[in-house]
Structure formats: C-alpha cells, structure tokens
C-alpha cells in the first residue's frame, strides 16, 4: 500500500502511530479490526500519500533526481531542450580477455572508433553501462552515434562492407576486453535523448556558466566525441614544459592528432566559450611515451601445471595494463603503487626488481618511477608492452600474420578461414616443448598438413607467413618470416601461449 516514491512506508507510519497510542495509555485496544486500529490505518494511508507527493515535488526541483517532463521544465531555465531525432545504432560483441577472470565493467559513454572500409572513421558511444560477468566469454553492447555537425548519418553508418572488413576499438582501452566484433550493420532509429544524457548536458552547461574554471573548460572540451582527456597548465604550474606568463593557459588533449586537426574549429569554439576573459589559451602537442620491458615474478609455490603458471602471468599482466590505462595526461607511473598491486596478486611471493627492466622511449632502464611531461600520456608499447615471466619459466607469446594470395572473400569465408587458422596454430603450439624449434617451416607444414586449413589452402605460401614472438626475457617483439629469421630455439621450461587476438588475415591478390 506504499505509494510510489514514498521514502517512509505505509507500514512504518502505522507502527509509529500504534506505538504512540500504546505509550499514551489511553487507547489500548489496537488489535486488527478495532476502531482505533482502523482509524490509524486510514490516517496512515493519507500520510503515506502526502509523503510520496512531497517527495515527488522535492525530487522535481533537482537535476540529479528530476525525471521526464519535470526534468524538461528544469533544464529549460538553462536554455536547454531535450534532443530528438535520428541516430545510428550499432551492436558490437565485446570479447573477454582470457587473462582476466573477474567481471569486466564498461561505463556508459565509453567511446568506440569504427574504422570504415570507405575511409575515415565514426565515433560511437556506449548507450548504457554493462558488464561481462565472471565466467562469461562475451557480451553484446549497444552503441549510438549522432550525425556529425557538418554531415549526416550516412557519414557514420556502418555498412555490410564494414562488418566484413572494418575494425572497431575503444578509444581508451578497457581492461578485460580483448576485442570488439561486428554483429550486423548499423541501423537508423528515431532517438529521444534520455534523462541521463540530458542531466549530463545540463551539468556541463552549469559548469561552463562559471566561465574560466578548470571544470568549465574540461567539460566543454570533453563534449567533443573524439576527445577523451584534458590536461590544463597555467603560469602557476611548475611541471615540465615551457614557462608560461600570467594569463596564459596551455591545454593538452588526449586524442588522436588527426581528430584534433579535423575538429580544430569546434575545439577553438569550445575554448572561447568556456575560458574566462583575459585568458590566452593555446593547444599543446600531446605526445605518447611508450612503456615496455620485462618483469620477473617469483611465485609463492611452483605452479602445478602450465595452465596455472600462465594464469598467474596473465593476472600480473592485467595489473600492469590496468595501472597504465588509468593514468591521465601528465601523470607518470609510480613504481611503488604498481609493486604493491603486483604483490597483492594471489600466488605472487616477490617481484625480482634486480632482474626486471623497463624500456622507455627505446632505452632500457631499471624498474622505477616513469615520469612524463605535462602534455604526455604513458601507454604500453605496441611491441609487447611490459612482458611478465615467472622465475626460471620464460614466456613466449605468439601471434600470426598470414597473407593469402587471393581477392577479398565473403564474410562467411573469412570467418571460416580465421577459425581454421587459429585452430591449426593452437595445435602447432601444443606440440612444442623446451628444446624444440619454433619456426616458419614447421608452422607452414602444420597449416598445410592433414589437420591444417582447407579454406584458401591453395593461396597460402611460406613467404605469406609472419610469426610475431614476444620473449619475456627481453620484453621485445621478434618477427619470424621466410625471408629473414626463420627459427627460434625454445628455452627449457618455457611457457608458450597465443595472444588474445592471435591471427591477422590479409588477402592480397597477385602478390
């Protein structure tokens, strides 16, 4: 009987009134059906209704709690209206990184870049936060994209060609997500701005109304889809960079340089609209500082199986990836924080600091704090990142680039080829032990053998194979190919595994 929205329930009100009657000692017959009990229950119902209506009036007066028409009327005082119109809606399948077993959370608004086959790219946003539950291998998420300011929805539409040959990735990597796969082309739907999105826009308008505050500038720039991080530096900031005079403001953007160039007019307009009077703002060139290297871990006890050993390695690598991904522009890596997180991984007894190394900007240095300038962001290097190995058990991480001498296939043919190549690569790796030789010849024979591939088998040649190997002893990536280094001796006790995305297929007719 409690009305919707009431903070104090009907039953709570009844019990409070009965307690008052008992305490007064005047009316003692409050059993169900009595006159006193009936009057109390009737009055409590009216009180509950009053509580609910008063709470609804209260909620309607705040941006954080108002809903529907009440929110529309509230934001109208800020000069805002709920947006409506068409939007491109896309579904992607997010696959779990096999190295991470815990639940994976993707926040609402996370940006995904879709590389289009016809050229250019479209930026989509995750419509609602979602999670890949523990034990769940993948999850389908829904994204939306509005028409560009100077274009229409066709510019961001994902076609069947894009589904077959395009690529999608999070602009800022999400720890625990190995990759994104298309499920179908995008569709155009009539969209009405949600309460949550309208609230966010209202908060940004309020922040911008302050004029010149750090929050106002940051929110105004983050409203541009392609920008997912902002760092400000003024004359009072003593961090790295050229000295600034009073009234000067340096703005570093965490975005692809091509996106900054393409949206330069919008960026300048956002800055002019949000900065205070008398402030001279200039954009800083945002750089990336690549972090690589190797970490050697001493386990608490010898792993019973190779699978347990690799699980421990993967857990440590996930800690490194999450730590680096969480760093903002201008924020360096604090080694003690990373070390504390690594020591907290179940099964880790020690991190052998003396035998571990970082590679920063191509130079190998002892592990420790890694600093960046005010306009730099620390990222893991593309050549293996920070490789992790157990004491006396080096890890070889493999990936294959395979080129077929054939034209671009249909989607179902490409899917079948990828599945067959991945399975054959996995079977080949399972045959390798310490002391064996990892090489192009053996891999080629495995792909062409009885348990090899059938799709495009005639279009496969030895010189179309490139095997990428990250050796945890060095923390660098080695390319094995027919015309160059072909073989690698596998050290005793080594652990072999495939990358989360182990196979890249290419079709190049006539090569």
PDB file of N, CA and C in Angstrom, residues 209-268:
ATOM      1  N   UNK A 209      28.988  27.713 -17.315  1.00  0.00           N
ATOM      2  CA  UNK A 209      28.483  29.040 -16.956  1.00  0.00           C
ATOM      3  C   UNK A 209      29.414  29.751 -15.979  1.00  0.00           C
ATOM      4  N   UNK A 210      30.269  28.966 -15.297  1.00  0.00           N
ATOM      5  CA  UNK A 210      31.216  29.575 -14.377  1.00  0.00           C
ATOM      6  C   UNK A 210      32.241  30.430 -15.088  1.00  0.00           C
ATOM      7  N   UNK A 211      32.547  30.100 -16.340  1.00  0.00           N
ATOM      8  CA  UNK A 211      33.460  30.897 -17.145  1.00  0.00           C
ATOM      9  C   UNK A 211      34.877  30.884 -16.628  1.00  0.00           C
ATOM     10  N   UNK A 212      35.754  30.174 -17.323  1.00  0.00           N
ATOM     11  CA  UNK A 212      37.161  30.208 -16.987  1.00  0.00           C
ATOM     12  C   UNK A 212      37.594  29.218 -15.932  1.00  0.00           C
ATOM     13  N   UNK A 213      36.693  28.485 -15.315  1.00  0.00           N
ATOM     14  CA  UNK A 213      37.115  27.492 -14.340  1.00  0.00           C
ATOM     15  C   UNK A 213      37.679  26.278 -15.067  1.00  0.00           C
ATOM     16  N   UNK A 214      38.506  25.533 -14.353  1.00  0.00           N
ATOM     17  CA  UNK A 214      39.086  24.324 -14.956  1.00  0.00           C
ATOM     18  C   UNK A 214      37.991  23.350 -15.358  1.00  0.00           C
ATOM     19  N   UNK A 215      36.982  23.201 -14.506  1.00  0.00           N
ATOM     20  CA  UNK A 215      35.891  22.279 -14.808  1.00  0.00           C
ATOM     21  C   UNK A 215      35.117  22.731 -16.042  1.00  0.00           C
ATOM     22  N   UNK A 216      34.897  24.044 -16.181  1.00  0.00           N
ATOM     23  CA  UNK A 216      34.165  24.556 -17.341  1.00  0.00           C
ATOM     24  C   UNK A 216      34.890  24.221 -18.635  1.00  0.00           C
ATOM     25  N   UNK A 217      36.194  24.481 -18.679  1.00  0.00           N
ATOM     26  CA  UNK A 217      36.970  24.182 -19.881  1.00  0.00           C
ATOM     27  C   UNK A 217      37.015  22.684 -20.158  1.00  0.00           C
ATOM     28  N   UNK A 218      37.233  21.911 -19.116  1.00  0.00           N
ATOM     29  CA  UNK A 218      37.335  20.461 -19.293  1.00  0.00           C
ATOM     30  C   UNK A 218      36.040  19.881 -19.826  1.00  0.00           C
ATOM     31  N   UNK A 219      34.906  20.261 -19.225  1.00  0.00           N
ATOM     32  CA  UNK A 219      33.618  19.723 -19.650  1.00  0.00           C
ATOM     33  C   UNK A 219      33.280  20.164 -21.070  1.00  0.00           C
ATOM     34  N   UNK A 220      33.597  21.398 -21.417  1.00  0.00           N
ATOM     35  CA  UNK A 220      33.302  21.888 -22.765  1.00  0.00           C
ATOM     36  C   UNK A 220      34.079  21.104 -23.813  1.00  0.00           C
ATOM     37  N   UNK A 221      35.326  20.766 -23.521  1.00  0.00           N
ATOM     38  CA  UNK A 221      36.143  20.024 -24.485  1.00  0.00           C
ATOM     39  C   UNK A 221      35.764  18.550 -24.526  1.00  0.00           C
ATOM     40  N   UNK A 222      35.411  17.969 -23.387  1.00  0.00           N
ATOM     41  CA  UNK A 222      35.019  16.563 -23.368  1.00  0.00           C
ATOM     42  C   UNK A 222      33.688  16.320 -24.067  1.00  0.00           C
ATOM     43  N   UNK A 223      32.927  17.385 -24.307  1.00  0.00           N
ATOM     44  CA  UNK A 223      31.674  17.240 -25.053  1.00  0.00           C
ATOM     45  C   UNK A 223      31.933  16.886 -26.513  1.00  0.00           C
ATOM     46  N   UNK A 224      33.159  17.083 -26.988  1.00  0.00           N
ATOM     47  CA  UNK A 224      33.536  16.689 -28.351  1.00  0.00           C
ATOM     48  C   UNK A 224      33.899  15.211 -28.318  1.00  0.00           C
ATOM     49  N   UNK A 225      33.197  14.400 -29.124  1.00  0.00           N
ATOM     50  CA  UNK A 225      33.298  12.947 -29.028  1.00  0.00           C
ATOM     51  C   UNK A 225      34.724  12.415 -29.088  1.00  0.00           C
ATOM     52  N   UNK A 226      35.548  12.985 -29.961  1.00  0.00           N
ATOM     53  CA  UNK A 226      36.872  12.411 -30.199  1.00  0.00           C
ATOM     54  C   UNK A 226      37.882  12.720 -29.093  1.00  0.00           C
ATOM     55  N   UNK A 227      37.512  13.565 -28.138  1.00  0.00           N
ATOM     56  CA  UNK A 227      38.426  13.936 -27.051  1.00  0.00           C
ATOM     57  C   UNK A 227      38.033  13.166 -25.794  1.00  0.00           C
ATOM     58  N   UNK A 228      38.969  12.432 -25.210  1.00  0.00           N
ATOM     59  CA  UNK A 228      38.638  11.669 -24.013  1.00  0.00           C
ATOM     60  C   UNK A 228      39.595  11.939 -22.858  1.00  0.00           C
ATOM     61  N   UNK A 229      40.225  13.106 -22.863  1.00  0.00           N
ATOM     62  CA  UNK A 229      41.063  13.511 -21.744  1.00  0.00           C
ATOM     63  C   UNK A 229      41.568  14.924 -21.956  1.00  0.00           C
ATOM     64  N   UNK A 230      41.635  15.724 -20.880  1.00  0.00           N
ATOM     65  CA  UNK A 230      42.080  17.118 -20.969  1.00  0.00           C
ATOM     66  C   UNK A 230      43.030  17.394 -19.810  1.00  0.00           C
ATOM     67  N   UNK A 231      44.130  18.080 -20.100  1.00  0.00           N
ATOM     68  CA  UNK A 231      45.085  18.480 -19.071  1.00  0.00           C
ATOM     69  C   UNK A 231      45.385  19.959 -19.253  1.00  0.00           C
ATOM     70  N   UNK A 232      45.218  20.749 -18.189  1.00  0.00           N
ATOM     71  CA  UNK A 232      45.448  22.191 -18.240  1.00  0.00           C
ATOM     72  C   UNK A 232      46.716  22.550 -17.460  1.00  0.00           C
ATOM     73  N   UNK A 233      47.443  23.553 -17.958  1.00  0.00           N
ATOM     74  CA  UNK A 233      48.645  24.046 -17.269  1.00  0.00           C
ATOM     75  C   UNK A 233      48.692  25.559 -17.384  1.00  0.00           C
ATOM     76  N   UNK A 234      48.866  26.241 -16.245  1.00  0.00           N
ATOM     77  CA  UNK A 234      48.932  27.700 -16.268  1.00  0.00           C
ATOM     78  C   UNK A 234      50.280  28.167 -15.714  1.00  0.00           C
ATOM     79  N   UNK A 235      50.407  29.478 -15.527  1.00  0.00           N
ATOM     80  CA  UNK A 235      51.694  30.042 -15.099  1.00  0.00           C
ATOM     81  C   UNK A 235      52.105  29.559 -13.717  1.00  0.00           C
ATOM     82  N   UNK A 236      51.149  29.154 -12.909  1.00  0.00           N
ATOM     83  CA  UNK A 236      51.481  28.686 -11.569  1.00  0.00           C
ATOM     84  C   UNK A 236      51.847  27.221 -11.505  1.00  0.00           C
ATOM     85  N   UNK A 237      51.779  26.518 -12.644  1.00  0.00           N
ATOM     86  CA  UNK A 237      52.095  25.092 -12.695  1.00  0.00           C
ATOM     87  C   UNK A 237      53.584  24.929 -12.966  1.00  0.00           C
ATOM     88  N   UNK A 238      54.281  24.267 -12.067  1.00  0.00           N
ATOM     89  CA  UNK A 238      55.737  24.128 -12.197  1.00  0.00           C
ATOM     90  C   UNK A 238      56.144  22.844 -12.905  1.00  0.00           C
ATOM     91  N   UNK A 239      55.176  22.101 -13.490  1.00  0.00           N
ATOM     92  CA  UNK A 239      55.519  20.857 -14.169  1.00  0.00           C
ATOM     93  C   UNK A 239      56.283  21.147 -15.456  1.00  0.00           C
ATOM     94  N   UNK A 240      56.751  20.057 -16.104  1.00  0.00           N
ATOM     95  CA  UNK A 240      57.586  20.217 -17.291  1.00  0.00           C
ATOM     96  C   UNK A 240      56.869  21.000 -18.379  1.00  0.00           C
ATOM     97  N   UNK A 241      57.640  21.724 -19.159  1.00  0.00           N
ATOM     98  CA  UNK A 241      57.088  22.489 -20.270  1.00  0.00           C
ATOM     99  C   UNK A 241      57.642  23.890 -20.275  1.00  0.00           C
ATOM    100  N   UNK A 242      57.483  24.597 -21.375  1.00  0.00           N
ATOM    101  CA  UNK A 242      57.989  25.974 -21.439  1.00  0.00           C
ATOM    102  C   UNK A 242      57.275  26.850 -20.418  1.00  0.00           C
ATOM    103  N   UNK A 243      57.983  27.792 -19.793  1.00  0.00           N
ATOM    104  CA  UNK A 243      57.341  28.655 -18.783  1.00  0.00           C
ATOM    105  C   UNK A 243      56.234  29.494 -19.404  1.00  0.00           C
ATOM    106  N   UNK A 244      55.165  29.679 -18.637  1.00  0.00           N
ATOM    107  CA  UNK A 244      54.019  30.458 -19.102  1.00  0.00           C
ATOM    108  C   UNK A 244      53.945  31.769 -18.325  1.00  0.00           C
ATOM    109  N   UNK A 245      53.481  32.814 -19.007  1.00  0.00           N
ATOM    110  CA  UNK A 245      53.275  34.106 -18.350  1.00  0.00           C
ATOM    111  C   UNK A 245      51.885  34.141 -17.723  1.00  0.00           C
ATOM    112  N   UNK A 246      51.672  34.993 -16.735  1.00  0.00           N
ATOM    113  CA  UNK A 246      50.329  35.128 -16.159  1.00  0.00           C
ATOM    114  C   UNK A 246      49.308  35.438 -17.252  1.00  0.00           C
ATOM    115  N   UNK A 247      48.183  34.725 -17.206  1.00  0.00           N
ATOM    116  CA  UNK A 247      47.150  34.916 -18.222  1.00  0.00           C
ATOM    117  C   UNK A 247      47.225  33.921 -19.356  1.00  0.00           C
ATOM    118  N   UNK A 248      48.322  33.143 -19.426  1.00  0.00           N
ATOM    119  CA  UNK A 248      48.452  32.119 -20.461  1.00  0.00           C
ATOM    120  C   UNK A 248      47.983  30.770 -19.919  1.00  0.00           C
ATOM    121  N   UNK A 249      47.378  29.988 -20.788  1.00  0.00           N
ATOM    122  CA  UNK A 249      46.873  28.671 -20.408  1.00  0.00           C
ATOM    123  C   UNK A 249      47.232  27.680 -21.506  1.00  0.00           C
ATOM    124  N   UNK A 250      47.869  26.584 -21.121  1.00  0.00           N
ATOM    125  CA  UNK A 250      48.225  25.533 -22.073  1.00  0.00           C
ATOM    126  C   UNK A 250      47.246  24.375 -21.903  1.00  0.00           C
ATOM    127  N   UNK A 251      46.713  23.884 -23.022  1.00  0.00           N
ATOM    128  CA  UNK A 251      45.704  22.827 -22.987  1.00  0.00           C
ATOM    129  C   UNK A 251      46.218  21.636 -23.782  1.00  0.00           C
ATOM    130  N   UNK A 252      46.334  20.493 -23.117  1.00  0.00           N
ATOM    131  CA  UNK A 252      46.732  19.248 -23.778  1.00  0.00           C
ATOM    132  C   UNK A 252      45.507  18.348 -23.898  1.00  0.00           C
ATOM    133  N   UNK A 253      45.322  17.775 -25.085  1.00  0.00           N
ATOM    134  CA  UNK A 253      44.154  16.944 -25.359  1.00  0.00           C
ATOM    135  C   UNK A 253      44.581  15.501 -25.569  1.00  0.00           C
ATOM    136  N   UNK A 254      43.884  14.589 -24.895  1.00  0.00           N
ATOM    137  CA  UNK A 254      44.127  13.165 -25.106  1.00  0.00           C
ATOM    138  C   UNK A 254      43.244  12.722 -26.264  1.00  0.00           C
ATOM    139  N   UNK A 255      43.783  12.817 -27.475  1.00  0.00           N
ATOM    140  CA  UNK A 255      43.028  12.499 -28.684  1.00  0.00           C
ATOM    141  C   UNK A 255      44.000  12.217 -29.810  1.00  0.00           C
ATOM    142  N   UNK A 256      43.512  11.527 -30.815  1.00  0.00           N
ATOM    143  CA  UNK A 256      44.322  11.267 -31.997  1.00  0.00           C
ATOM    144  C   UNK A 256      44.621  12.590 -32.701  1.00  0.00           C
ATOM    145  N   UNK A 257      45.879  12.825 -33.123  1.00  0.00           N
ATOM    146  CA  UNK A 257      46.209  14.091 -33.789  1.00  0.00           C
ATOM    147  C   UNK A 257      45.325  14.391 -34.993  1.00  0.00           C
ATOM    148  N   UNK A 258      44.950  13.353 -35.737  1.00  0.00           N
ATOM    149  CA  UNK A 258      44.079  13.569 -36.896  1.00  0.00           C
ATOM    150  C   UNK A 258      42.703  14.060 -36.460  1.00  0.00           C
ATOM    151  N   UNK A 259      42.212  13.556 -35.320  1.00  0.00           N
ATOM    152  CA  UNK A 259      40.918  14.006 -34.812  1.00  0.00           C
ATOM    153  C   UNK A 259      40.992  15.454 -34.342  1.00  0.00           C
ATOM    154  N   UNK A 260      42.105  15.827 -33.729  1.00  0.00           N
ATOM    155  CA  UNK A 260      42.275  17.215 -33.291  1.00  0.00           C
ATOM    156  C   UNK A 260      42.255  18.146 -34.496  1.00  0.00           C
ATOM    157  N   UNK A 261      42.976  17.776 -35.549  1.00  0.00           N
ATOM    158  CA  UNK A 261      43.026  18.607 -36.750  1.00  0.00           C
ATOM    159  C   UNK A 261      41.648  18.719 -37.393  1.00  0.00           C
ATOM    160  N   UNK A 262      40.917  17.609 -37.432  1.00  0.00           N
ATOM    161  CA  UNK A 262      39.607  17.596 -38.071  1.00  0.00           C
ATOM    162  C   UNK A 262      38.586  18.417 -37.285  1.00  0.00           C
ATOM    163  N   UNK A 263      38.741  18.478 -35.973  1.00  0.00           N
ATOM    164  CA  UNK A 263      37.774  19.184 -35.121  1.00  0.00           C
ATOM    165  C   UNK A 263      38.334  20.491 -34.565  1.00  0.00           C
ATOM    166  N   UNK A 264      39.332  21.058 -35.238  1.00  0.00           N
ATOM    167  CA  UNK A 264      40.018  22.227 -34.699  1.00  0.00           C
ATOM    168  C   UNK A 264      39.070  23.401 -34.474  1.00  0.00           C
ATOM    169  N   UNK A 265      38.160  23.647 -35.415  1.00  0.00           N
ATOM    170  CA  UNK A 265      37.226  24.769 -35.261  1.00  0.00           C
ATOM    171  C   UNK A 265      36.323  24.568 -34.045  1.00  0.00           C
ATOM    172  N   UNK A 266      35.831  23.344 -33.844  1.00  0.00           N
ATOM    173  CA  UNK A 266      34.969  23.056 -32.696  1.00  0.00           C
ATOM    174  C   UNK A 266      35.754  23.193 -31.388  1.00  0.00           C
ATOM    175  N   UNK A 267      36.998  22.760 -31.398  1.00  0.00           N
ATOM    176  CA  UNK A 267      37.833  22.858 -30.197  1.00  0.00           C
ATOM    177  C   UNK A 267      38.054  24.317 -29.821  1.00  0.00           C
ATOM    178  N   UNK A 268      38.387  25.128 -30.830  1.00  0.00           N
ATOM    179  CA  UNK A 268      38.613  26.551 -30.557  1.00  0.00           C
ATOM    180  C   UNK A 268      37.341  27.226 -30.064  1.00  0.00           C
TER     181      UNK A 268
END
